[in-house]
Tab-separated table of N, CA, C and O in Angstrom:
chain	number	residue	atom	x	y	z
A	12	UNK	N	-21.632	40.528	23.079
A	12	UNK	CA	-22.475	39.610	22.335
A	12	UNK	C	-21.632	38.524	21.666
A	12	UNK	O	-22.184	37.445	21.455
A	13	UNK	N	-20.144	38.718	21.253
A	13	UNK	CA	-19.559	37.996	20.600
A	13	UNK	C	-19.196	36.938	21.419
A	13	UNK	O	-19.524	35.765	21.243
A	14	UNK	N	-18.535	37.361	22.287
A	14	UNK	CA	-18.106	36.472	23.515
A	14	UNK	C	-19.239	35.320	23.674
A	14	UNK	O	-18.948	34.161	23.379
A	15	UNK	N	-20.641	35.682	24.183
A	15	UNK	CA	-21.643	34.991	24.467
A	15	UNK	C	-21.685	33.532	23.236
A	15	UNK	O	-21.716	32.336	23.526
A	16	UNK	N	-21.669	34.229	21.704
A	16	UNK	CA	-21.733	33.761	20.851
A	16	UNK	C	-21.117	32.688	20.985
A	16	UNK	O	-21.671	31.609	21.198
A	17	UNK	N	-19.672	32.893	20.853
A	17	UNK	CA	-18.427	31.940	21.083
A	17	UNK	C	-18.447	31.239	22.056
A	17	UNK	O	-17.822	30.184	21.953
A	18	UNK	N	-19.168	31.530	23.397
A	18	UNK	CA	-19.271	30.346	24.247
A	18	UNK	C	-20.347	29.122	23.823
A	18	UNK	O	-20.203	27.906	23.950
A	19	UNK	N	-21.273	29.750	23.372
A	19	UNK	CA	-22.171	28.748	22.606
A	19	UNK	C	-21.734	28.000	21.964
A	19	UNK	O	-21.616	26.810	22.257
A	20	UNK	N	-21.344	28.595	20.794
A	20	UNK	CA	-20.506	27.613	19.839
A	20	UNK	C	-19.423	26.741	20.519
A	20	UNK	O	-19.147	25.664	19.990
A	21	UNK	N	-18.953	27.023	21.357
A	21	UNK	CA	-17.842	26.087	21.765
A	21	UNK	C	-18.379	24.575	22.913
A	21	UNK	O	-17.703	23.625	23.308
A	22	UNK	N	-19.955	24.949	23.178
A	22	UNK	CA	-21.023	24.030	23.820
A	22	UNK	C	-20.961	23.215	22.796
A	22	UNK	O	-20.411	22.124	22.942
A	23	UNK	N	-21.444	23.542	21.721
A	23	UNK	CA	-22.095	22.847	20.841
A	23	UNK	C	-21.341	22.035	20.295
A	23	UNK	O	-21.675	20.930	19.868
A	24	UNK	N	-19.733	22.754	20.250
A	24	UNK	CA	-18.587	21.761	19.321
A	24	UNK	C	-18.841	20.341	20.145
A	24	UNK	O	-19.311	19.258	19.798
A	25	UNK	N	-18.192	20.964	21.677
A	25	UNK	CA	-18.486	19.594	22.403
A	25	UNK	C	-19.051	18.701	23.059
A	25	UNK	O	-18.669	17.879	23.891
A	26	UNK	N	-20.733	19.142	22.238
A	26	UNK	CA	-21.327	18.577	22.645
A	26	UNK	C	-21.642	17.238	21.207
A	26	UNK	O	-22.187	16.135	21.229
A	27	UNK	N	-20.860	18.198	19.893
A	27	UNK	CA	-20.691	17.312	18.933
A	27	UNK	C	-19.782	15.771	18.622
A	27	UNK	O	-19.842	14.768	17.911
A	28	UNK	N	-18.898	16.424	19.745
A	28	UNK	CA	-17.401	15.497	19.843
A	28	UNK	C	-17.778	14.591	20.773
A	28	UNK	O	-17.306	13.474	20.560
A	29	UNK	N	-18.763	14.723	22.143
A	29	UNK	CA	-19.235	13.716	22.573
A	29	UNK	C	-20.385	12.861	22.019
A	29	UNK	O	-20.473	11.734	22.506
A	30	UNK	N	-21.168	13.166	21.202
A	30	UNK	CA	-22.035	12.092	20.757
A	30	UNK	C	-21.119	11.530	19.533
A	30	UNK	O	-21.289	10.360	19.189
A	31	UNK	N	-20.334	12.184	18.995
A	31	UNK	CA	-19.411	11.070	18.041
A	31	UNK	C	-18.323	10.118	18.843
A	31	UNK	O	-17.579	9.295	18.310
A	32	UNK	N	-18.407	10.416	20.200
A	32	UNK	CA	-17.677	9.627	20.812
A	32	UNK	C	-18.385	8.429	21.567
A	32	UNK	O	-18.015	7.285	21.829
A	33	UNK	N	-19.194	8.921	21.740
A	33	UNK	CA	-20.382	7.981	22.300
A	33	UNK	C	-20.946	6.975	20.772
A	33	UNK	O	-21.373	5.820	20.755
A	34	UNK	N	-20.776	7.765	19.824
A	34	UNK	CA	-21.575	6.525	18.687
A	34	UNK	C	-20.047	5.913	18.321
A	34	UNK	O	-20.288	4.869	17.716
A	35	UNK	N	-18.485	6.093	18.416
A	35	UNK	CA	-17.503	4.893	18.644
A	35	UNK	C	-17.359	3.956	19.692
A	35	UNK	O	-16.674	2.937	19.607
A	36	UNK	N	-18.174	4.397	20.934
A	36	UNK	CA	-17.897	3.703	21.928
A	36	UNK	C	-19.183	2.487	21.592
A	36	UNK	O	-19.136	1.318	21.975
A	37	UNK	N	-20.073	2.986	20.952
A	37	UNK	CA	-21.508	1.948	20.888
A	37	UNK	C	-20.954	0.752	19.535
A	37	UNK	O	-21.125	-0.466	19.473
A	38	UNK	N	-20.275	1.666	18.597
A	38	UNK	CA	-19.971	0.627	17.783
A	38	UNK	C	-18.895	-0.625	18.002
A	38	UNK	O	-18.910	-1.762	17.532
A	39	UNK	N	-17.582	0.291	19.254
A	39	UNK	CA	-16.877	-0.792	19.581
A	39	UNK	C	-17.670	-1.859	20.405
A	39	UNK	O	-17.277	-3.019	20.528
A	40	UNK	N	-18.733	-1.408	20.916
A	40	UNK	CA	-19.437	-2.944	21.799
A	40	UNK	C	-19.884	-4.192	20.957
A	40	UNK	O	-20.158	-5.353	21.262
A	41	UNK	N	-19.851	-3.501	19.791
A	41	UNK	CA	-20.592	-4.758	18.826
A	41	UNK	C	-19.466	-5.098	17.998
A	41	UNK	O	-19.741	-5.794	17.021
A	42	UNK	N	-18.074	-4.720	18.184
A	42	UNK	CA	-17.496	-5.168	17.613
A	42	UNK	C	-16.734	-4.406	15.994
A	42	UNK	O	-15.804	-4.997	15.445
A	43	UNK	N	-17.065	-3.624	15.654
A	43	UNK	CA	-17.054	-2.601	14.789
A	43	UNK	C	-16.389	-1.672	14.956
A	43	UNK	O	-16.870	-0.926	15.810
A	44	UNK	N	-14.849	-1.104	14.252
A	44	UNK	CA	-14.313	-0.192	14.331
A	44	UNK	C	-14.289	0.300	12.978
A	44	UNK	O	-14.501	-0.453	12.027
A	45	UNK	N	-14.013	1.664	12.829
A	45	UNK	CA	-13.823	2.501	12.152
A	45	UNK	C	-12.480	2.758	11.729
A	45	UNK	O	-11.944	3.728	12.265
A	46	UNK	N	-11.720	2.019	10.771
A	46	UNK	CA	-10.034	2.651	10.543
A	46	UNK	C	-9.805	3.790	10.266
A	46	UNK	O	-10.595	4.060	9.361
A	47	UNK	N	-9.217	4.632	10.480
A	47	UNK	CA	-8.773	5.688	9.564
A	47	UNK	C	-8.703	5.737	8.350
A	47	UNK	O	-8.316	4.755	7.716
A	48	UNK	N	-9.114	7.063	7.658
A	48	UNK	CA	-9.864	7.389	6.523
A	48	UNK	C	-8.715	7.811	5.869
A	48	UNK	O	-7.802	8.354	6.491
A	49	UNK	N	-8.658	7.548	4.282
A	49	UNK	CA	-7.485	7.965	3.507
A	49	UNK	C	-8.303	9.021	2.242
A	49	UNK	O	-9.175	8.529	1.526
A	50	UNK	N	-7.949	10.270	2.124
A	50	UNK	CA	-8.127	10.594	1.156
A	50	UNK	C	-7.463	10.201	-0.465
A	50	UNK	O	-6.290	9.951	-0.743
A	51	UNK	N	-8.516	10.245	-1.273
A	51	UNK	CA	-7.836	9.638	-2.304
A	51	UNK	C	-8.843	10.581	-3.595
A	51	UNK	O	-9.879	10.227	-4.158
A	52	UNK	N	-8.050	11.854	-3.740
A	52	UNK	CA	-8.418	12.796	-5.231
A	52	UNK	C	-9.632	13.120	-4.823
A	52	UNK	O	-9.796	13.975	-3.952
A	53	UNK	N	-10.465	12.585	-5.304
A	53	UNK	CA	-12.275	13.322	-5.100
A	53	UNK	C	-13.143	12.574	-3.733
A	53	UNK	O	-14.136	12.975	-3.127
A	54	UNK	N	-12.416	11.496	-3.577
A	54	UNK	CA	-13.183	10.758	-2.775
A	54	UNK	C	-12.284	10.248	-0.800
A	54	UNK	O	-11.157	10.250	-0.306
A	55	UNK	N	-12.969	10.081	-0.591
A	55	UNK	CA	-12.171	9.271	0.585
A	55	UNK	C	-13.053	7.747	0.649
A	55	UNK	O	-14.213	7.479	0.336
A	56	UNK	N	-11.740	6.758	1.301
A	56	UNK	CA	-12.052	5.710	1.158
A	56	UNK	C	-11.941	4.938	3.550
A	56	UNK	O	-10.919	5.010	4.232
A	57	UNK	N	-12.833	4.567	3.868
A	57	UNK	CA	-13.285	4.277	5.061
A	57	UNK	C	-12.957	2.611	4.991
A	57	UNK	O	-13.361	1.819	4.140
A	58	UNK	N	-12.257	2.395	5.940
A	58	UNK	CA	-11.990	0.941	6.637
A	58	UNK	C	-12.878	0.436	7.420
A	58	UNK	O	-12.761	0.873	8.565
A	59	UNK	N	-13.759	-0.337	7.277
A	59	UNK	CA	-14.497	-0.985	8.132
A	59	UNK	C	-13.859	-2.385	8.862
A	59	UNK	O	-13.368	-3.206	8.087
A	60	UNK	N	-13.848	-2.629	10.012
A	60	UNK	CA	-13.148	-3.836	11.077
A	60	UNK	C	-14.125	-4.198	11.857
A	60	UNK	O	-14.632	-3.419	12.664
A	61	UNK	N	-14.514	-5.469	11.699
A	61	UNK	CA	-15.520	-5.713	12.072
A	61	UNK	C	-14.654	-7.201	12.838
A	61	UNK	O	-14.364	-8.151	12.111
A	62	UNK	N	-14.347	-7.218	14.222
A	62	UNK	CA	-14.121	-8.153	15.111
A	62	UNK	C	-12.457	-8.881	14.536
A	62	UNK	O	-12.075	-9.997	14.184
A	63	UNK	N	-11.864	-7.589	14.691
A	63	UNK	CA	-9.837	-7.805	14.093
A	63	UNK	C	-10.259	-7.874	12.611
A	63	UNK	O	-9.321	-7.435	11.946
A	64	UNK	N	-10.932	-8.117	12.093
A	64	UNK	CA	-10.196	-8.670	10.374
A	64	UNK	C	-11.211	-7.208	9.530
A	64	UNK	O	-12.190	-6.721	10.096
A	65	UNK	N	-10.783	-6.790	8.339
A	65	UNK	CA	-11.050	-6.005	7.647
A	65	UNK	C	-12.381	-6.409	6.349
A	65	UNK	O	-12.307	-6.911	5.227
A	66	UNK	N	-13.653	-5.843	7.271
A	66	UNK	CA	-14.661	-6.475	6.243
A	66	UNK	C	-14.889	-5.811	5.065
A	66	UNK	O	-15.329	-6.520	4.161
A	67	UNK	N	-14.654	-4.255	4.735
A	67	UNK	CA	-14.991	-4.160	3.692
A	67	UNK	C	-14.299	-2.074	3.569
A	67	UNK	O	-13.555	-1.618	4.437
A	68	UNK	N	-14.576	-1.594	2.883
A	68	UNK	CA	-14.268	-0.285	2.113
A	68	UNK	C	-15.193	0.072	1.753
A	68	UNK	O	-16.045	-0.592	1.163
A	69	UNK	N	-15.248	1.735	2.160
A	69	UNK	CA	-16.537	2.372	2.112
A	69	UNK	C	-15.773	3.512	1.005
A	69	UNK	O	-14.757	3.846	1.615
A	70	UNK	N	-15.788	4.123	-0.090
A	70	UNK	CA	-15.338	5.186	-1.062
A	70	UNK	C	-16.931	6.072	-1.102
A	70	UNK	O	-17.940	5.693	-1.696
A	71	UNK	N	-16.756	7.453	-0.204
A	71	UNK	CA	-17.858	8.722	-0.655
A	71	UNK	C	-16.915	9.838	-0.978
A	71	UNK	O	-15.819	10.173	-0.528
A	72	UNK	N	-17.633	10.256	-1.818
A	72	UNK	CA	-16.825	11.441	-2.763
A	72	UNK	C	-17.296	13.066	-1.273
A	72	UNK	O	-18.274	13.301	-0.564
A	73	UNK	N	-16.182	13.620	-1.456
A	73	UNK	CA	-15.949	14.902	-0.787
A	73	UNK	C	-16.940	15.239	-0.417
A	73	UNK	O	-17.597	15.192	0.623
A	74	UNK	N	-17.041	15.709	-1.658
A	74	UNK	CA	-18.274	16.790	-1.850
A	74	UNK	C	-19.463	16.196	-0.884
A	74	UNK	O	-19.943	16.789	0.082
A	75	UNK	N	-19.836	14.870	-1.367
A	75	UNK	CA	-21.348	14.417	-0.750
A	75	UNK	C	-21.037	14.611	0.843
A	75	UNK	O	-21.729	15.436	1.439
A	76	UNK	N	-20.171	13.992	1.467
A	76	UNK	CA	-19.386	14.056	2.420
A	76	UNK	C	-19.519	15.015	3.332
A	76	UNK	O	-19.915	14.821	4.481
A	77	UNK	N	-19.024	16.657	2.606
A	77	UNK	CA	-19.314	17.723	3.387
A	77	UNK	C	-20.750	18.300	3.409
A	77	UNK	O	-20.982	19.217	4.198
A	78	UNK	N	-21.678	17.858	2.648
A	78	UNK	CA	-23.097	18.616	2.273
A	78	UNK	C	-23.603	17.810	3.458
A	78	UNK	O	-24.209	18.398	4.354
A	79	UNK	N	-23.426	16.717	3.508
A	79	UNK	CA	-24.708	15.631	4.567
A	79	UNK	C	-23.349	15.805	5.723
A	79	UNK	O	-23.542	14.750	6.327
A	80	UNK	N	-22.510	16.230	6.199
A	80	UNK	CA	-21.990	16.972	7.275
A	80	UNK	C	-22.519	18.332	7.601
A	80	UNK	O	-23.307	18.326	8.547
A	81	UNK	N	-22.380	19.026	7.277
A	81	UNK	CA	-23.578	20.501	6.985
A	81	UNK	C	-24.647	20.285	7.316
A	81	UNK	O	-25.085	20.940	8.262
A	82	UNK	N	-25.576	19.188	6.610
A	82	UNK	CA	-26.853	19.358	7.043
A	82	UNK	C	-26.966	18.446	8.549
A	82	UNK	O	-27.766	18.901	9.367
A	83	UNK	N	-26.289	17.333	8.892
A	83	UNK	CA	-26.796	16.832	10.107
A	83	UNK	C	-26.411	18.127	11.369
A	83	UNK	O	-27.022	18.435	12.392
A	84	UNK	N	-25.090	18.694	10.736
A	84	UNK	CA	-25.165	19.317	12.086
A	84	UNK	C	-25.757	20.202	12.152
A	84	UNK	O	-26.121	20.584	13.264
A	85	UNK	N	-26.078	20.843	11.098
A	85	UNK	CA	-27.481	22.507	11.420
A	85	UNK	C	-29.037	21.627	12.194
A	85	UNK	O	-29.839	22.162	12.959
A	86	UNK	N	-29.085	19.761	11.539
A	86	UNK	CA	-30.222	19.307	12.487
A	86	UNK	C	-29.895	19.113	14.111
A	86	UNK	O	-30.688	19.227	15.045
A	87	UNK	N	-28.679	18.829	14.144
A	87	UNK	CA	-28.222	18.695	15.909
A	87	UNK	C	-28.306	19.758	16.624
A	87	UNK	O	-28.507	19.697	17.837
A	88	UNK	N	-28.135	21.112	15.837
A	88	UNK	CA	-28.370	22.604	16.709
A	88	UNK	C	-29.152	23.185	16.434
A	88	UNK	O	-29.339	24.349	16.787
A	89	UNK	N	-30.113	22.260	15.425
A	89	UNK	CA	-31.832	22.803	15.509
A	89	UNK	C	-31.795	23.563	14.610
A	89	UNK	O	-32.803	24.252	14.769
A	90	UNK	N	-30.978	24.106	13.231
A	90	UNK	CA	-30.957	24.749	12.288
A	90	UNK	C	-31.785	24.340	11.128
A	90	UNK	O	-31.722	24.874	10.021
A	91	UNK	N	-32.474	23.475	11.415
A	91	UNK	CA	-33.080	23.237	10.107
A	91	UNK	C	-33.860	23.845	9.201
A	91	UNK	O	-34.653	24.730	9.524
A	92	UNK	N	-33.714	23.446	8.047
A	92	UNK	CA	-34.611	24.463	7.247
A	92	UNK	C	-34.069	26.263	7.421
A	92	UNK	O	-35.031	27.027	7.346
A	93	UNK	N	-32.922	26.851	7.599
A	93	UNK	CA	-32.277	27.837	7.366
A	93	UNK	C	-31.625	28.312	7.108
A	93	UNK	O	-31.687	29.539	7.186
């Protein structure tokens, strides 16, 4: 049963890693990259690049961060509400 388990879960990882790869590939068409993220104490701070030049800084605190990570992905594997 465990085995079974673990193959599931390991569907699901990558089936997670391809739609986040697919929503960088949609944003690079319009021009929009994502820099690498710097943690900074409670918060992390997000680079937005919008066509080479640096439009702006996104700062969400951890915490919020991991809760609305948690919840989208229990909605992507249909966990909702459990």
């Amino acid at each position: 049963m465990q085995r079974a388990f673990d193959m599931w879960f390991d569907n699901q990882i990558m089936m997670l890693h391809s739609d986040l790869k697919n929503i960088k590939a949609e944003l690079g068409k319009n021009g929009v990259k994502l820099q690498g993220s710097k943690p900074d104490g409670d918060f992390t701070v997000y680079t937005i690049v919008e066509k080479g030049m640096v439009s702006e800084e996104k700062r969400y605190s951890n915490i919020a961060l991991r809760n609305h990570c948690e919840v989208e992905i229990k909605r992507l594997l249909g966990l909702e509400g459990k």
